[in-house]
XYZ file of N, CA and C in Angstrom:
462
model
N 156.887 109.902 190.753
C 156.590 109.470 190.014
C 157.921 107.891 189.810
N 159.043 108.434 189.395
C 159.942 107.861 189.097
C 160.323 107.277 190.144
N 160.537 108.487 191.699
C 161.036 107.966 192.935
C 160.205 106.917 193.335
N 159.252 106.809 193.013
C 157.818 105.742 194.200
C 158.694 104.610 193.671
N 158.723 104.469 191.750
C 158.910 103.111 190.533
C 160.505 102.952 191.085
N 161.455 104.257 191.223
C 162.455 103.446 192.110
C 162.605 102.612 193.732
N 161.886 102.778 194.246
C 161.234 102.271 195.507
C 160.478 100.503 195.815
N 159.756 100.824 195.089
C 159.741 99.535 194.507
C 160.301 98.772 193.640
N 161.233 98.944 193.521
C 162.232 97.992 192.195
C 162.498 97.441 193.125
N 163.946 98.497 194.216
C 164.212 98.232 196.123
C 163.394 97.535 196.143
N 162.262 97.656 196.574
C 161.609 96.673 197.847
C 161.785 95.042 196.746
N 161.212 95.394 195.200
C 161.606 94.052 194.943
C 162.735 92.906 194.608
N 163.502 93.664 194.028
C 165.443 93.395 195.332
C 165.669 92.629 196.468
N 164.871 93.295 197.105
C 165.326 93.024 198.683
C 164.880 92.363 198.791
N 162.656 91.728 198.719
C 161.951 90.420 198.070
C 162.579 89.149 198.083
N 163.415 89.468 196.607
C 163.629 88.414 196.110
C 164.439 87.729 196.686
N 165.541 88.788 197.236
C 166.858 88.428 198.203
C 165.715 87.762 199.557
N 165.368 88.774 200.265
C 164.754 87.490 201.163
C 163.915 85.900 200.685
N 163.670 85.639 200.103
C 163.132 84.733 199.825
C 163.234 83.572 198.064
N 163.837 83.941 197.728
C 164.309 83.163 196.925
C 164.577 81.533 196.835
N 164.215 80.591 196.081
C 164.913 79.561 196.528
C 163.827 79.014 197.832
N 163.382 79.567 198.283
C 162.157 79.016 200.096
C 161.210 78.639 199.397
N 161.092 77.120 199.195
C 159.842 77.426 198.951
C 158.551 77.475 199.690
N 159.173 76.957 201.605
C 157.902 77.549 202.004
C 156.761 78.900 201.888
N 155.934 78.843 201.470
C 154.223 79.676 201.258
C 154.020 80.795 202.044
N 154.126 79.921 203.532
C 154.127 80.789 205.046
C 156.226 81.868 205.557
N 156.904 81.060 205.529
C 157.740 81.728 205.524
C 158.157 83.010 204.774
N 157.310 83.042 204.173
C 157.414 83.676 202.934
C 156.788 85.241 202.870
N 155.658 84.201 202.854
C 154.749 85.648 203.331
C 154.346 86.388 204.382
N 155.783 85.749 206.035
C 156.066 86.524 207.041
C 156.963 87.208 206.660
N 158.452 87.090 206.444
C 159.436 87.829 205.482
C 158.455 88.932 205.207
N 158.273 88.600 204.368
C 157.747 89.772 203.041
C 156.793 90.445 203.753
N 156.590 89.961 204.585
C 154.256 90.262 205.608
C 155.653 91.866 207.044
N 157.011 91.451 207.063
C 157.288 92.092 207.312
C 158.237 93.622 207.071
N 158.909 93.137 205.929
C 159.870 93.836 205.533
C 158.552 95.591 204.570
N 157.275 94.930 204.418
C 156.642 95.707 203.945
C 156.386 96.449 204.711
N 155.505 96.056 205.779
C 155.980 97.060 207.478
C 156.375 97.679 208.121
N 158.295 97.346 207.405
C 159.408 98.583 207.631
C 159.677 99.669 206.506
N 158.927 99.366 205.393
C 159.954 99.682 203.879
C 158.496 100.846 204.376
N 157.288 100.358 203.823
C 156.236 100.958 203.552
C 155.975 102.386 205.240
N 155.673 104.150 204.241
C 154.804 104.172 205.417
C 152.903 104.602 205.309
N 153.209 105.345 206.070
C 152.109 105.137 206.506
C 150.608 103.917 206.475
N 150.621 103.111 207.239
C 150.371 102.544 206.802
C 149.849 101.860 208.227
N 148.984 101.113 208.598
C 148.686 100.725 210.048
C 148.925 99.274 209.889
N 147.827 98.252 208.628
C 148.629 96.955 208.558
C 148.711 96.543 207.122
N 149.450 95.293 206.511
C 150.400 94.278 205.914
C 150.170 93.345 206.108
N 149.521 92.194 205.792
C 149.840 91.566 206.339
C 149.019 90.183 204.935
N 148.196 89.052 205.391
C 148.364 88.184 203.678
C 146.768 87.037 204.307
N 145.878 87.331 203.984
C 144.355 85.842 204.009
C 145.341 84.812 203.043
N 145.275 83.571 203.794
C 145.389 82.357 202.582
C 143.418 81.840 202.199
N 143.246 81.879 201.004
C 141.567 80.820 200.854
C 141.529 79.336 201.220
N 140.785 79.693 202.116
C 140.637 77.347 202.172
C 139.353 77.617 201.814
N 139.052 76.879 200.532
C 137.101 76.559 200.226
C 137.381 77.945 199.936
N 135.562 78.921 200.844
C 135.557 79.892 200.249
C 135.598 81.745 201.052
N 136.741 80.622 201.850
C 136.889 81.519 203.063
C 138.471 82.175 202.786
N 138.441 83.235 203.207
C 140.116 84.132 203.429
C 139.982 83.321 205.482
N 141.708 83.129 205.641
C 142.043 82.902 206.861
C 143.118 83.626 207.132
N 142.931 84.008 208.028
C 144.120 84.683 208.719
C 145.562 84.521 208.368
N 146.255 84.859 208.346
C 147.662 84.489 207.591
C 148.942 85.551 208.332
N 150.332 85.267 208.013
C 151.132 86.177 208.531
C 150.728 87.533 208.229
N 151.007 88.015 209.325
C 151.286 90.653 208.900
C 151.572 90.176 210.400
N 151.361 91.139 209.957
C 152.010 92.685 211.250
C 151.070 93.883 211.273
N 150.574 93.944 212.264
C 149.697 94.799 212.850
C 148.884 94.785 214.187
N 148.074 95.062 213.958
C 146.906 94.925 214.890
C 146.613 93.105 214.847
N 145.762 92.984 216.376
C 144.647 91.996 215.083
C 143.286 91.627 213.983
N 144.172 90.520 213.825
C 142.758 91.365 212.612
C 141.193 90.418 213.676
N 140.619 90.862 211.439
C 139.553 89.536 211.508
C 140.104 88.164 210.913
N 139.842 87.140 211.587
C 140.387 86.194 210.837
C 139.833 85.726 209.992
N 138.436 85.013 210.351
C 137.615 84.478 207.497
C 136.937 85.609 207.704
N 137.079 85.405 206.508
C 136.407 86.378 205.800
C 135.425 85.579 204.562
N 134.688 85.934 204.025
C 134.365 84.623 201.880
C 134.398 85.018 201.837
N 135.049 84.523 200.815
C 135.184 84.757 199.188
C 133.613 86.295 199.428
N 134.055 87.003 198.541
C 133.365 87.898 197.813
C 132.834 89.038 199.791
N 133.072 88.477 200.879
C 132.962 90.330 201.601
C 134.276 90.840 201.266
N 133.862 91.923 201.946
C 134.452 93.465 202.378
C 135.895 93.324 200.316
N 136.716 93.875 201.402
C 137.915 94.582 200.114
C 138.268 92.890 199.892
N 138.980 92.335 200.253
C 139.633 90.585 200.661
C 138.946 89.815 199.895
N 137.634 89.562 199.601
C 136.556 88.844 199.366
C 136.447 89.157 198.188
N 136.137 90.279 197.829
C 135.974 90.913 195.659
C 137.379 91.044 195.693
N 138.379 91.399 195.723
C 139.376 90.640 195.266
C 139.540 89.101 194.977
N 139.549 87.969 196.108
C 139.123 87.119 195.242
C 137.829 86.396 194.319
N 136.738 87.239 195.014
C 136.234 86.865 193.571
C 136.043 87.429 191.976
N 136.673 88.092 192.155
C 137.694 89.220 191.591
C 138.188 88.867 189.802
N 139.435 88.207 191.671
C 140.134 87.926 190.804
C 140.834 89.213 190.048
N 141.484 90.346 191.293
C 141.940 91.746 190.501
C 142.480 92.084 191.519
N 142.860 93.293 190.951
C 143.535 94.434 192.573
C 142.279 95.238 193.524
N 142.648 95.479 194.508
C 140.785 96.221 194.252
C 142.191 97.379 195.794
N 142.175 98.434 194.373
C 142.212 99.782 195.491
C 141.392 101.002 196.020
N 141.450 100.647 196.914
C 140.066 101.351 197.183
C 140.792 102.872 198.740
N 140.591 104.214 197.512
C 141.292 105.223 198.494
C 140.246 105.437 199.926
N 139.330 105.620 199.698
C 137.783 105.601 201.063
C 136.862 104.695 201.743
N 138.367 103.269 201.906
C 137.251 102.329 202.563
C 135.885 102.688 203.346
N 135.296 103.703 202.991
C 134.062 104.507 204.137
C 133.465 104.459 203.170
N 133.321 103.871 201.571
C 132.015 104.092 200.132
C 132.665 102.945 199.453
N 132.926 101.563 199.968
C 133.408 100.408 199.730
C 132.422 99.494 200.736
N 130.829 99.591 199.434
C 130.623 98.963 200.264
C 130.696 97.104 200.183
N 130.293 97.416 202.374
C 130.552 95.734 202.469
C 131.729 95.574 202.718
N 132.752 96.867 202.724
C 133.862 96.706 203.574
C 134.156 96.741 205.522
N 134.642 95.530 204.829
C 134.676 94.739 207.148
C 135.758 95.819 207.203
N 135.468 96.166 209.034
C 136.355 97.490 209.464
C 136.528 96.904 210.528
N 137.639 95.918 210.273
C 138.612 94.908 211.580
C 139.868 96.682 212.344
N 139.888 97.550 211.283
C 140.218 98.198 211.785
C 139.410 99.813 212.385
N 139.029 100.876 212.981
C 138.090 101.366 212.763
C 139.694 102.228 212.344
N 140.050 102.484 212.456
C 141.104 103.831 212.009
C 142.209 103.406 211.205
N 141.214 102.847 210.300
C 141.918 102.419 208.884
C 140.874 103.135 207.499
N 141.477 103.686 206.843
C 140.871 104.980 205.205
C 141.031 104.442 204.324
N 142.049 103.555 204.289
C 142.001 103.741 203.509
C 142.527 102.555 202.987
N 142.930 100.841 201.219
C 143.294 99.658 201.182
C 143.391 100.114 199.920
N 144.736 98.466 199.572
C 144.840 98.074 198.306
C 145.309 96.381 198.850
N 144.017 95.777 198.173
C 144.132 94.061 198.607
C 144.890 93.551 196.718
N 146.568 92.741 196.818
C 146.431 92.236 195.881
C 146.139 90.565 195.709
N 145.658 89.675 194.481
C 145.631 88.399 194.838
C 147.370 87.438 194.535
N 147.244 86.512 194.938
C 148.229 85.610 194.823
C 148.453 84.407 194.040
N 148.500 84.349 193.181
C 148.462 83.140 192.576
C 149.122 82.193 192.246
N 148.617 80.766 192.299
C 149.611 80.020 191.613
C 148.817 79.126 190.930
N 149.500 78.190 189.989
C 149.122 77.318 188.489
C 148.030 78.364 188.505
N 147.783 79.786 188.302
C 146.736 80.212 187.213
C 145.667 80.427 188.203
N 145.168 79.802 189.246
C 144.250 79.836 191.122
C 144.621 80.581 192.153
N 143.660 81.876 192.450
C 143.604 82.510 193.564
C 144.251 81.204 194.689
N 145.261 81.642 195.160
C 145.060 80.952 196.816
C 145.810 81.850 197.916
N 145.911 83.375 198.284
C 145.655 84.602 198.663
C 145.752 84.832 198.653
N 145.874 85.955 199.439
C 145.903 87.286 198.942
C 146.034 88.708 200.478
N 147.614 89.366 199.465
C 148.467 90.971 200.443
C 146.935 91.157 200.665
N 146.763 91.837 202.115
C 146.101 93.084 202.791
C 146.996 94.827 203.134
N 146.836 95.004 203.035
C 147.260 96.636 202.960
C 146.263 97.331 203.033
N 146.206 97.836 204.842
C 145.585 99.601 205.461
C 146.886 100.388 205.748
N 145.756 101.790 205.278
C 146.504 102.813 206.106
C 145.290 103.524 206.320
N 145.463 104.324 207.272
C 144.750 105.507 207.756
C 144.535 106.771 207.307
N 145.908 106.608 206.295
C 145.639 107.672 205.667
C 144.893 107.728 204.725
N 143.892 108.818 203.930
C 142.929 108.323 203.378
C 143.345 108.429 201.339
N 143.530 107.898 200.361
C 143.767 107.943 199.418
C 145.504 107.561 198.971
N 145.561 106.725 200.093
C 147.034 106.484 200.357
C 147.917 105.382 198.952
N 147.253 104.384 198.746
C 148.197 104.054 196.913
C 146.932 104.712 195.833
N 147.945 104.374 195.581
C 147.957 104.550 193.796
C 148.073 104.054 193.340
N 147.843 104.353 191.859
C 148.099 102.972 190.071
C 149.586 103.720 190.857
N 150.815 103.672 190.953
C 152.191 103.046 191.489
C 152.091 102.755 192.036
N 151.397 102.792 193.152
C 151.999 101.803 194.327
C 150.996 99.968 193.598
N 150.519 100.461 193.128
C 149.314 99.169 192.633
C 150.464 98.185 191.485
N 151.017 98.908 190.887
C 151.168 98.192 189.979
C 153.169 97.279 190.870
N 153.968 98.382 191.791
C 154.638 98.308 193.123
C 155.009 97.524 193.819
N 153.281 96.691 193.638
C 152.599 95.711 194.598
C 152.403 94.330 194.204
N 151.792 94.744 193.273
C 152.121 93.338 192.081
C 153.240 93.082 191.543
N 154.549 93.496 191.036
C 155.185 93.214 191.081
C 155.810 92.423 191.791
N 155.532 93.423 193.259
C 155.982 92.534 194.672
C 155.463 91.717 195.168
N 154.183 90.713 194.230
C 153.450 89.993 194.921
C 153.439 88.775 193.784
N 154.668 88.937 192.453
C 154.952 88.376 191.126
C 155.999 87.768 192.179
N 157.270 88.389 192.667
C 158.158 88.134 193.173
C 157.835 86.345 194.065
N 157.348 86.650 194.440
C 156.418 86.402 196.035
C 155.731 84.437 194.603
N 154.755 85.114 193.397
C 154.068 83.581 193.668
C 155.720 82.624 192.121
N 156.115 83.398 192.101
C 157.688 82.741 191.378
C 158.414 81.771 192.824
N 157.634 81.476 193.727
C 158.295 80.709 194.287
C 157.903 79.581 194.418
N 156.502 79.596 193.852
C 155.766 78.170 194.816
C 155.742 77.932 193.274
N 156.015 77.750 192.770
C 155.806 77.322 191.044
C 157.153 76.069 190.886
N 158.157 77.163 191.976
C 159.763 76.532 191.783
C 159.329 74.997 192.564
């Protein structure tokens, strides 16, 4: 577990170096998607959905073409917004209402992104490996999202 903690600390440092001082949300999401795609093993999609009203709309990502719109409360991403909480799903096929953009995905983690205490987006990462993400991944990725959130209040 300490190896994983060290990995995420290094990833946070890389993210900070990439986006510190840059106020453009889309540019920062694009760079973070690319960074995560390069550094994370056993994933098949990583990216952001931006909240527009009661719908999440596809933002910067790395991977196959994806679902463009997801209503709040639907699927793993919509549930993350509705509950304002990270969703760590070890088997997406057991998640009621899962939206299968890629049939190869078997596990998923979704982390809300906040500005001024309100959810404005989510970071979504899919894997073809069952139970790919654990609590250490969740903690590390939540800290990475905090690096992004810090650019929103600057």
